[in-house]
mmCIF file with all atom_site columns, C-alpha atoms in Angstrom:
data_model
loop_
_atom_site.group_PDB
_atom_site.id
_atom_site.type_symbol
_atom_site.label_atom_id
_atom_site.label_alt_id
_atom_site.label_comp_id
_atom_site.label_asym_id
_atom_site.label_entity_id
_atom_site.label_seq_id
_atom_site.pdbx_PDB_ins_code
_atom_site.Cartn_x
_atom_site.Cartn_y
_atom_site.Cartn_z
_atom_site.occupancy
_atom_site.B_iso_or_equiv
_atom_site.pdbx_formal_charge
_atom_site.auth_seq_id
_atom_site.auth_comp_id
_atom_site.auth_asym_id
_atom_site.auth_atom_id
_atom_site.pdbx_PDB_model_num
ATOM 1   C CA . MET A 1 1   ? 0.110   0.001  0.339   1.00 90.00 ? 1   MET A CA 1
ATOM 2   C CA . GLU A 1 2   ? 3.015   2.069  0.867   1.00 90.00 ? 2   GLU A CA 1
ATOM 3   C CA . ILE A 1 3   ? 4.306   2.098  -2.891  1.00 92.00 ? 3   ILE A CA 1
ATOM 4   C CA . THR A 1 4   ? 1.077   2.492  -4.021  1.00 93.00 ? 4   THR A CA 1
ATOM 5   C CA . LEU A 1 5   ? 0.252   5.738  -1.849  1.00 94.00 ? 5   LEU A CA 1
ATOM 6   C CA . GLY A 1 6   ? 4.216   6.656  -3.324  1.00 94.00 ? 6   GLY A CA 1
ATOM 7   C CA . PHE A 1 7   ? 2.741   6.281  -7.145  1.00 94.00 ? 7   PHE A CA 1
ATOM 8   C CA . LEU A 1 8   ? -0.209  8.638  -6.297  1.00 95.00 ? 8   LEU A CA 1
ATOM 9   C CA . ALA A 1 9   ? 1.447   11.284 -4.521  1.00 96.00 ? 9   ALA A CA 1
ATOM 10  C CA . LEU A 1 10  ? 4.847   11.344 -7.320  1.00 96.00 ? 10  LEU A CA 1
ATOM 11  C CA . SER A 1 11  ? 2.520   11.424 -10.038 1.00 96.00 ? 11  SER A CA 1
ATOM 12  C CA . ILE A 1 12  ? 0.631   13.871 -8.545  1.00 96.00 ? 12  ILE A CA 1
ATOM 13  C CA . PHE A 1 13  ? 3.548   16.397 -7.604  1.00 96.00 ? 13  PHE A CA 1
ATOM 14  C CA . LEU A 1 14  ? 5.045   15.580 -10.731 1.00 96.00 ? 14  LEU A CA 1
ATOM 15  C CA . LEU A 1 15  ? 1.571   16.256 -12.975 1.00 94.00 ? 15  LEU A CA 1
ATOM 16  C CA . TYR A 1 16  ? 0.773   19.565 -10.845 1.00 95.00 ? 16  TYR A CA 1
ATOM 17  C CA . SER A 1 17  ? 4.300   21.228 -10.254 1.00 95.00 ? 17  SER A CA 1
ATOM 18  C CA . VAL A 1 18  ? 3.654   22.689 -13.856 1.00 93.00 ? 18  VAL A CA 1
ATOM 19  C CA . TYR A 1 19  ? 0.862   24.885 -12.861 1.00 95.00 ? 19  TYR A CA 1
ATOM 20  C CA . PHE A 1 20  ? 2.374   25.379 -9.706  1.00 94.00 ? 20  PHE A CA 1
ATOM 21  C CA . ILE A 1 21  ? 5.205   27.294 -11.000 1.00 94.00 ? 21  ILE A CA 1
ATOM 22  C CA . LYS A 1 22  ? 3.036   29.329 -13.017 1.00 94.00 ? 22  LYS A CA 1
ATOM 23  C CA . ILE A 1 23  ? 1.219   30.164 -10.462 1.00 94.00 ? 23  ILE A CA 1
ATOM 24  C CA . ILE A 1 24  ? 3.762   30.949 -8.812  1.00 93.00 ? 24  ILE A CA 1
ATOM 25  C CA . LYS A 1 25  ? 5.082   33.081 -11.209 1.00 93.00 ? 25  LYS A CA 1
ATOM 26  C CA . GLY A 1 26  ? 2.300   35.173 -11.319 1.00 91.00 ? 26  GLY A CA 1
ATOM 27  C CA . ASN A 1 27  ? 1.250   33.879 -14.579 1.00 88.00 ? 27  ASN A CA 1
ATOM 28  C CA . PRO A 1 28  ? -0.852  31.616 -14.423 1.00 94.00 ? 28  PRO A CA 1
ATOM 29  C CA . GLU A 1 29  ? -3.455  33.156 -17.298 1.00 94.00 ? 29  GLU A CA 1
ATOM 30  C CA . SER A 1 30  ? -1.822  31.986 -19.941 1.00 93.00 ? 30  SER A CA 1
ATOM 31  C CA . PHE A 1 31  ? -1.844  27.930 -18.943 1.00 93.00 ? 31  PHE A CA 1
ATOM 32  C CA . GLU A 1 32  ? -4.964  28.358 -18.283 1.00 95.00 ? 32  GLU A CA 1
ATOM 33  C CA . LEU A 1 33  ? -6.433  29.592 -21.571 1.00 95.00 ? 33  LEU A CA 1
ATOM 34  C CA . GLU A 1 34  ? -5.058  27.018 -23.211 1.00 95.00 ? 34  GLU A CA 1
ATOM 35  C CA . LEU A 1 35  ? -6.417  24.835 -20.724 1.00 94.00 ? 35  LEU A CA 1
ATOM 36  C CA . LEU A 1 36  ? -9.561  25.807 -22.059 1.00 96.00 ? 36  LEU A CA 1
ATOM 37  C CA . SER A 1 37  ? -8.323  26.126 -25.535 1.00 96.00 ? 37  SER A CA 1
ATOM 38  C CA . SER A 1 38  ? -7.836  22.188 -25.716 1.00 97.00 ? 38  SER A CA 1
ATOM 39  C CA . LEU A 1 39  ? -10.906 21.736 -23.553 1.00 96.00 ? 39  LEU A CA 1
ATOM 40  C CA . ALA A 1 40  ? -12.950 23.694 -26.058 1.00 96.00 ? 40  ALA A CA 1
ATOM 41  C CA . ASN A 1 41  ? -11.411 22.024 -29.653 1.00 96.00 ? 41  ASN A CA 1
ATOM 42  C CA . TRP A 1 42  ? -11.388 18.078 -27.397 1.00 96.00 ? 42  TRP A CA 1
ATOM 43  C CA . MET A 1 43  ? -15.559 18.833 -27.250 1.00 96.00 ? 43  MET A CA 1
ATOM 44  C CA . ILE A 1 44  ? -15.992 20.160 -30.848 1.00 95.00 ? 44  ILE A CA 1
ATOM 45  C CA . GLU A 1 45  ? -14.142 17.208 -31.778 1.00 95.00 ? 45  GLU A CA 1
ATOM 46  C CA . LYS A 1 46  ? -16.065 14.602 -30.241 1.00 94.00 ? 46  LYS A CA 1
ATOM 47  C CA . GLY A 1 47  ? -19.325 16.343 -29.804 1.00 92.00 ? 47  GLY A CA 1
ATOM 48  C CA . ALA A 1 48  ? -21.997 15.036 -27.553 1.00 90.00 ? 48  ALA A CA 1
ATOM 49  C CA . LYS A 1 49  ? -19.208 12.069 -26.566 1.00 94.00 ? 49  LYS A CA 1
ATOM 50  C CA . SER A 1 50  ? -17.748 15.154 -25.248 1.00 95.00 ? 50  SER A CA 1
ATOM 51  C CA . GLN A 1 51  ? -20.637 15.686 -21.941 1.00 96.00 ? 51  GLN A CA 1
ATOM 52  C CA . VAL A 1 52  ? -21.137 12.074 -21.520 1.00 96.00 ? 52  VAL A CA 1
ATOM 53  C CA . ARG A 1 53  ? -17.111 12.266 -21.064 1.00 97.00 ? 53  ARG A CA 1
ATOM 54  C CA . ILE A 1 54  ? -16.579 15.296 -19.336 1.00 97.00 ? 54  ILE A CA 1
ATOM 55  C CA . TRP A 1 55  ? -18.925 13.389 -16.560 1.00 97.00 ? 55  TRP A CA 1
ATOM 56  C CA . LEU A 1 56  ? -16.633 9.679  -16.597 1.00 97.00 ? 56  LEU A CA 1
ATOM 57  C CA . MET A 1 57  ? -12.989 12.100 -16.041 1.00 96.00 ? 57  MET A CA 1
ATOM 58  C CA . LEU A 1 58  ? -15.333 13.870 -12.660 1.00 96.00 ? 58  LEU A CA 1
ATOM 59  C CA . LEU A 1 59  ? -16.760 10.296 -11.366 1.00 97.00 ? 59  LEU A CA 1
ATOM 60  C CA . PHE A 1 60  ? -13.309 9.155  -12.021 1.00 96.00 ? 60  PHE A CA 1
ATOM 61  C CA . SER A 1 61  ? -11.469 12.143 -10.206 1.00 96.00 ? 61  SER A CA 1
ATOM 62  C CA . LEU A 1 62  ? -14.042 12.077 -7.458  1.00 96.00 ? 62  LEU A CA 1
ATOM 63  C CA . LEU A 1 63  ? -12.897 7.918  -6.450  1.00 96.00 ? 63  LEU A CA 1
ATOM 64  C CA . LEU A 1 64  ? -9.196  8.191  -7.486  1.00 95.00 ? 64  LEU A CA 1
ATOM 65  C CA . GLU A 1 65  ? -8.726  11.258 -5.258  1.00 96.00 ? 65  GLU A CA 1
ATOM 66  C CA . ALA A 1 66  ? -11.237 9.625  -2.366  1.00 96.00 ? 66  ALA A CA 1
ATOM 67  C CA . SER A 1 67  ? -9.036  6.330  -2.633  1.00 96.00 ? 67  SER A CA 1
ATOM 68  C CA . TYR A 1 68  ? -5.321  8.625  -2.375  1.00 96.00 ? 68  TYR A CA 1
ATOM 69  C CA . PHE A 1 69  ? -7.390  9.975  0.991   1.00 97.00 ? 69  PHE A CA 1
ATOM 70  C CA . LEU A 1 70  ? -8.253  7.194  2.323   1.00 96.00 ? 70  LEU A CA 1
ATOM 71  C CA . LEU A 1 71  ? -4.616  5.456  1.529   1.00 96.00 ? 71  LEU A CA 1
ATOM 72  C CA . VAL A 1 72  ? -3.231  8.212  3.855   1.00 96.00 ? 72  VAL A CA 1
ATOM 73  C CA . ILE A 1 73  ? -5.360  7.856  6.060   1.00 95.00 ? 73  ILE A CA 1
ATOM 74  C CA . LEU A 1 74  ? -4.710  4.162  6.738   1.00 95.00 ? 74  LEU A CA 1
ATOM 75  C CA . ILE A 1 75  ? -0.853  4.582  6.494   1.00 94.00 ? 75  ILE A CA 1
ATOM 76  C CA . VAL A 1 76  ? 0.515   7.880  7.375   1.00 92.00 ? 76  VAL A CA 1
ATOM 77  C CA . ALA A 1 77  ? 0.448   8.055  11.575  1.00 89.00 ? 77  ALA A CA 1
ATOM 78  C CA . ASN A 1 78  ? 1.201   11.574 11.569  1.00 91.00 ? 78  ASN A CA 1
ATOM 79  C CA . PRO A 1 79  ? -1.718  13.352 13.792  1.00 94.00 ? 79  PRO A CA 1
ATOM 80  C CA . VAL A 1 80  ? -1.087  16.722 12.112  1.00 94.00 ? 80  VAL A CA 1
ATOM 81  C CA . MET A 1 81  ? -1.534  15.255 8.472   1.00 93.00 ? 81  MET A CA 1
ATOM 82  C CA . LEU A 1 82  ? -4.188  13.240 9.091   1.00 95.00 ? 82  LEU A CA 1
ATOM 83  C CA . GLY A 1 83  ? -6.131  16.835 9.850   1.00 95.00 ? 83  GLY A CA 1
ATOM 84  C CA . PHE A 1 84  ? -5.146  18.249 6.762   1.00 95.00 ? 84  PHE A CA 1
ATOM 85  C CA . THR A 1 85  ? -6.041  15.559 5.030   1.00 96.00 ? 85  THR A CA 1
ATOM 86  C CA . VAL A 1 86  ? -9.715  15.524 6.800   1.00 96.00 ? 86  VAL A CA 1
ATOM 87  C CA . LEU A 1 87  ? -9.871  19.553 5.490   1.00 97.00 ? 87  LEU A CA 1
ATOM 88  C CA . PHE A 1 88  ? -8.011  19.085 2.197   1.00 97.00 ? 88  PHE A CA 1
ATOM 89  C CA . ALA A 1 89  ? -10.257 15.807 1.405   1.00 97.00 ? 89  ALA A CA 1
ATOM 90  C CA . ALA A 1 90  ? -13.523 17.989 2.143   1.00 97.00 ? 90  ALA A CA 1
ATOM 91  C CA . PHE A 1 91  ? -12.296 21.093 0.141   1.00 97.00 ? 91  PHE A CA 1
ATOM 92  C CA . GLU A 1 92  ? -12.087 18.486 -2.921  1.00 97.00 ? 92  GLU A CA 1
ATOM 93  C CA . LEU A 1 93  ? -15.315 17.342 -2.237  1.00 97.00 ? 93  LEU A CA 1
ATOM 94  C CA . LEU A 1 94  ? -16.576 20.959 -2.727  1.00 97.00 ? 94  LEU A CA 1
ATOM 95  C CA . HIS A 1 95  ? -14.314 21.853 -5.414  1.00 97.00 ? 95  HIS A CA 1
ATOM 96  C CA . LEU A 1 96  ? -15.712 18.518 -7.189  1.00 97.00 ? 96  LEU A CA 1
ATOM 97  C CA . LEU A 1 97  ? -19.520 19.598 -6.297  1.00 97.00 ? 97  LEU A CA 1
ATOM 98  C CA . VAL A 1 98  ? -18.519 23.187 -7.357  1.00 97.00 ? 98  VAL A CA 1
ATOM 99  C CA . LEU A 1 99  ? -17.571 22.348 -10.832 1.00 97.00 ? 99  LEU A CA 1
ATOM 100 C CA . GLY A 1 100 ? -19.718 19.520 -11.629 1.00 97.00 ? 100 GLY A CA 1
ATOM 101 C CA . LEU A 1 101 ? -23.092 22.100 -11.020 1.00 97.00 ? 101 LEU A CA 1
ATOM 102 C CA . ALA A 1 102 ? -20.670 24.437 -13.214 1.00 97.00 ? 102 ALA A CA 1
ATOM 103 C CA . PHE A 1 103 ? -20.664 21.557 -15.876 1.00 97.00 ? 103 PHE A CA 1
ATOM 104 C CA . LYS A 1 104 ? -24.323 20.774 -15.506 1.00 97.00 ? 104 LYS A CA 1
ATOM 105 C CA . ARG A 1 105 ? -25.161 24.338 -16.361 1.00 97.00 ? 105 ARG A CA 1
ATOM 106 C CA . PHE A 1 106 ? -22.897 24.991 -18.996 1.00 96.00 ? 106 PHE A CA 1
ATOM 107 C CA . PHE A 1 107 ? -24.641 21.015 -20.529 1.00 95.00 ? 107 PHE A CA 1
ATOM 108 C CA . GLN A 1 108 ? -27.842 22.658 -19.772 1.00 95.00 ? 108 GLN A CA 1
ATOM 109 C CA . GLY A 1 109 ? -27.185 26.119 -22.016 1.00 94.00 ? 109 GLY A CA 1
ATOM 110 C CA . GLN A 1 110 ? -27.158 28.192 -18.802 1.00 96.00 ? 110 GLN A CA 1
ATOM 111 C CA . LYS A 1 111 ? -23.138 29.227 -19.204 1.00 94.00 ? 111 LYS A CA 1
ATOM 112 C CA . VAL A 1 112 ? -20.516 29.513 -21.341 1.00 95.00 ? 112 VAL A CA 1
ATOM 113 C CA . LEU A 1 113 ? -17.581 27.425 -21.346 1.00 94.00 ? 113 LEU A CA 1
ATOM 114 C CA . LYS A 1 114 ? -14.873 29.957 -20.140 1.00 92.00 ? 114 LYS A CA 1
ATOM 115 C CA . GLU A 1 115 ? -17.634 30.729 -16.718 1.00 94.00 ? 115 GLU A CA 1
ATOM 116 C CA . VAL A 1 116 ? -17.012 26.315 -15.711 1.00 96.00 ? 116 VAL A CA 1
ATOM 117 C CA . PHE A 1 117 ? -13.774 26.778 -14.077 1.00 96.00 ? 117 PHE A CA 1
ATOM 118 C CA . ASN A 1 118 ? -13.406 29.371 -10.914 1.00 95.00 ? 118 ASN A CA 1
ATOM 119 C CA . TRP A 1 119 ? -10.371 30.250 -11.732 1.00 95.00 ? 119 TRP A CA 1
ATOM 120 C CA . LYS A 1 120 ? -9.224  30.787 -8.245  1.00 95.00 ? 120 LYS A CA 1
ATOM 121 C CA . MET A 1 121 ? -10.607 27.532 -6.763  1.00 96.00 ? 121 MET A CA 1
ATOM 122 C CA . GLU A 1 122 ? -8.831  25.606 -9.441  1.00 96.00 ? 122 GLU A CA 1
ATOM 123 C CA . ARG A 1 123 ? -5.356  27.402 -8.793  1.00 96.00 ? 123 ARG A CA 1
ATOM 124 C CA . SER A 1 124 ? -6.476  26.630 -4.637  1.00 96.00 ? 124 SER A CA 1
ATOM 125 C CA . SER A 1 125 ? -6.597  23.383 -5.586  1.00 96.00 ? 125 SER A CA 1
ATOM 126 C CA . ALA A 1 126 ? -3.443  22.692 -7.565  1.00 96.00 ? 126 ALA A CA 1
ATOM 127 C CA . LEU A 1 127 ? -1.347  24.297 -4.960  1.00 96.00 ? 127 LEU A CA 1
ATOM 128 C CA . LEU A 1 128 ? -2.840  22.300 -2.385  1.00 96.00 ? 128 LEU A CA 1
ATOM 129 C CA . PHE A 1 129 ? -2.271  19.388 -3.615  1.00 96.00 ? 129 PHE A CA 1
ATOM 130 C CA . PHE A 1 130 ? 0.966   20.196 -5.031  1.00 97.00 ? 130 PHE A CA 1
ATOM 131 C CA . THR A 1 131 ? 2.151   20.996 -1.720  1.00 96.00 ? 131 THR A CA 1
ATOM 132 C CA . TYR A 1 132 ? -0.335  17.878 -0.095  1.00 97.00 ? 132 TYR A CA 1
ATOM 133 C CA . SER A 1 133 ? 1.419   15.533 -2.445  1.00 97.00 ? 133 SER A CA 1
ATOM 134 C CA . LEU A 1 134 ? 5.022   16.688 -1.549  1.00 96.00 ? 134 LEU A CA 1
ATOM 135 C CA . LEU A 1 135 ? 4.057   16.377 2.364   1.00 95.00 ? 135 LEU A CA 1
ATOM 136 C CA . VAL A 1 136 ? 2.864   12.842 1.702   1.00 95.00 ? 136 VAL A CA 1
ATOM 137 C CA . LEU A 1 137 ? 5.728   11.900 0.038   1.00 95.00 ? 137 LEU A CA 1
ATOM 138 C CA . ILE A 1 138 ? 7.908   13.431 3.156   1.00 94.00 ? 138 ILE A CA 1
ATOM 139 C CA . ASN A 1 139 ? 5.829   11.380 5.869   1.00 92.00 ? 139 ASN A CA 1
ATOM 140 C CA . LEU A 1 140 ? 6.722   7.768  3.162   1.00 91.00 ? 140 LEU A CA 1
ATOM 141 C CA . TRP A 1 141 ? 10.006  8.626  3.634   1.00 89.00 ? 141 TRP A CA 1
ATOM 142 C CA . TRP A 1 142 ? 9.613   8.951  6.972   1.00 83.00 ? 142 TRP A CA 1
ATOM 143 C CA . ILE A 1 143 ? 8.168   5.538  7.843   1.00 68.00 ? 143 ILE A CA 1
#
């Protein structure tokens, strides 16, 4: 289980490092615009299938995050880290709910794509995931 958690933490750390660097340098907007543009192009290419795939992606994200947080709770014995895990898991649940509601409104025609993402929340999530995965890796190093 420790190896699985280590692999997940390292993957998340590396994945979010690009966005983290953009945020820290103070210019995440260009990266976010590129992400939004890529999403729009992908949705145009996939057509109606994109809606099902986005819902599946959100479900997969929820399951993956729940698994990750559960592994931390089962493996890491640091009480401060466990408290941080509970708070971060609650934040991520809220984040996915907000994102899910925004996509629902988008697919109902009540929002345009550029309004789907709350970039402050996305940046907070990215900063927290980067930092949290680093803390998980440090905790695993000391086990």
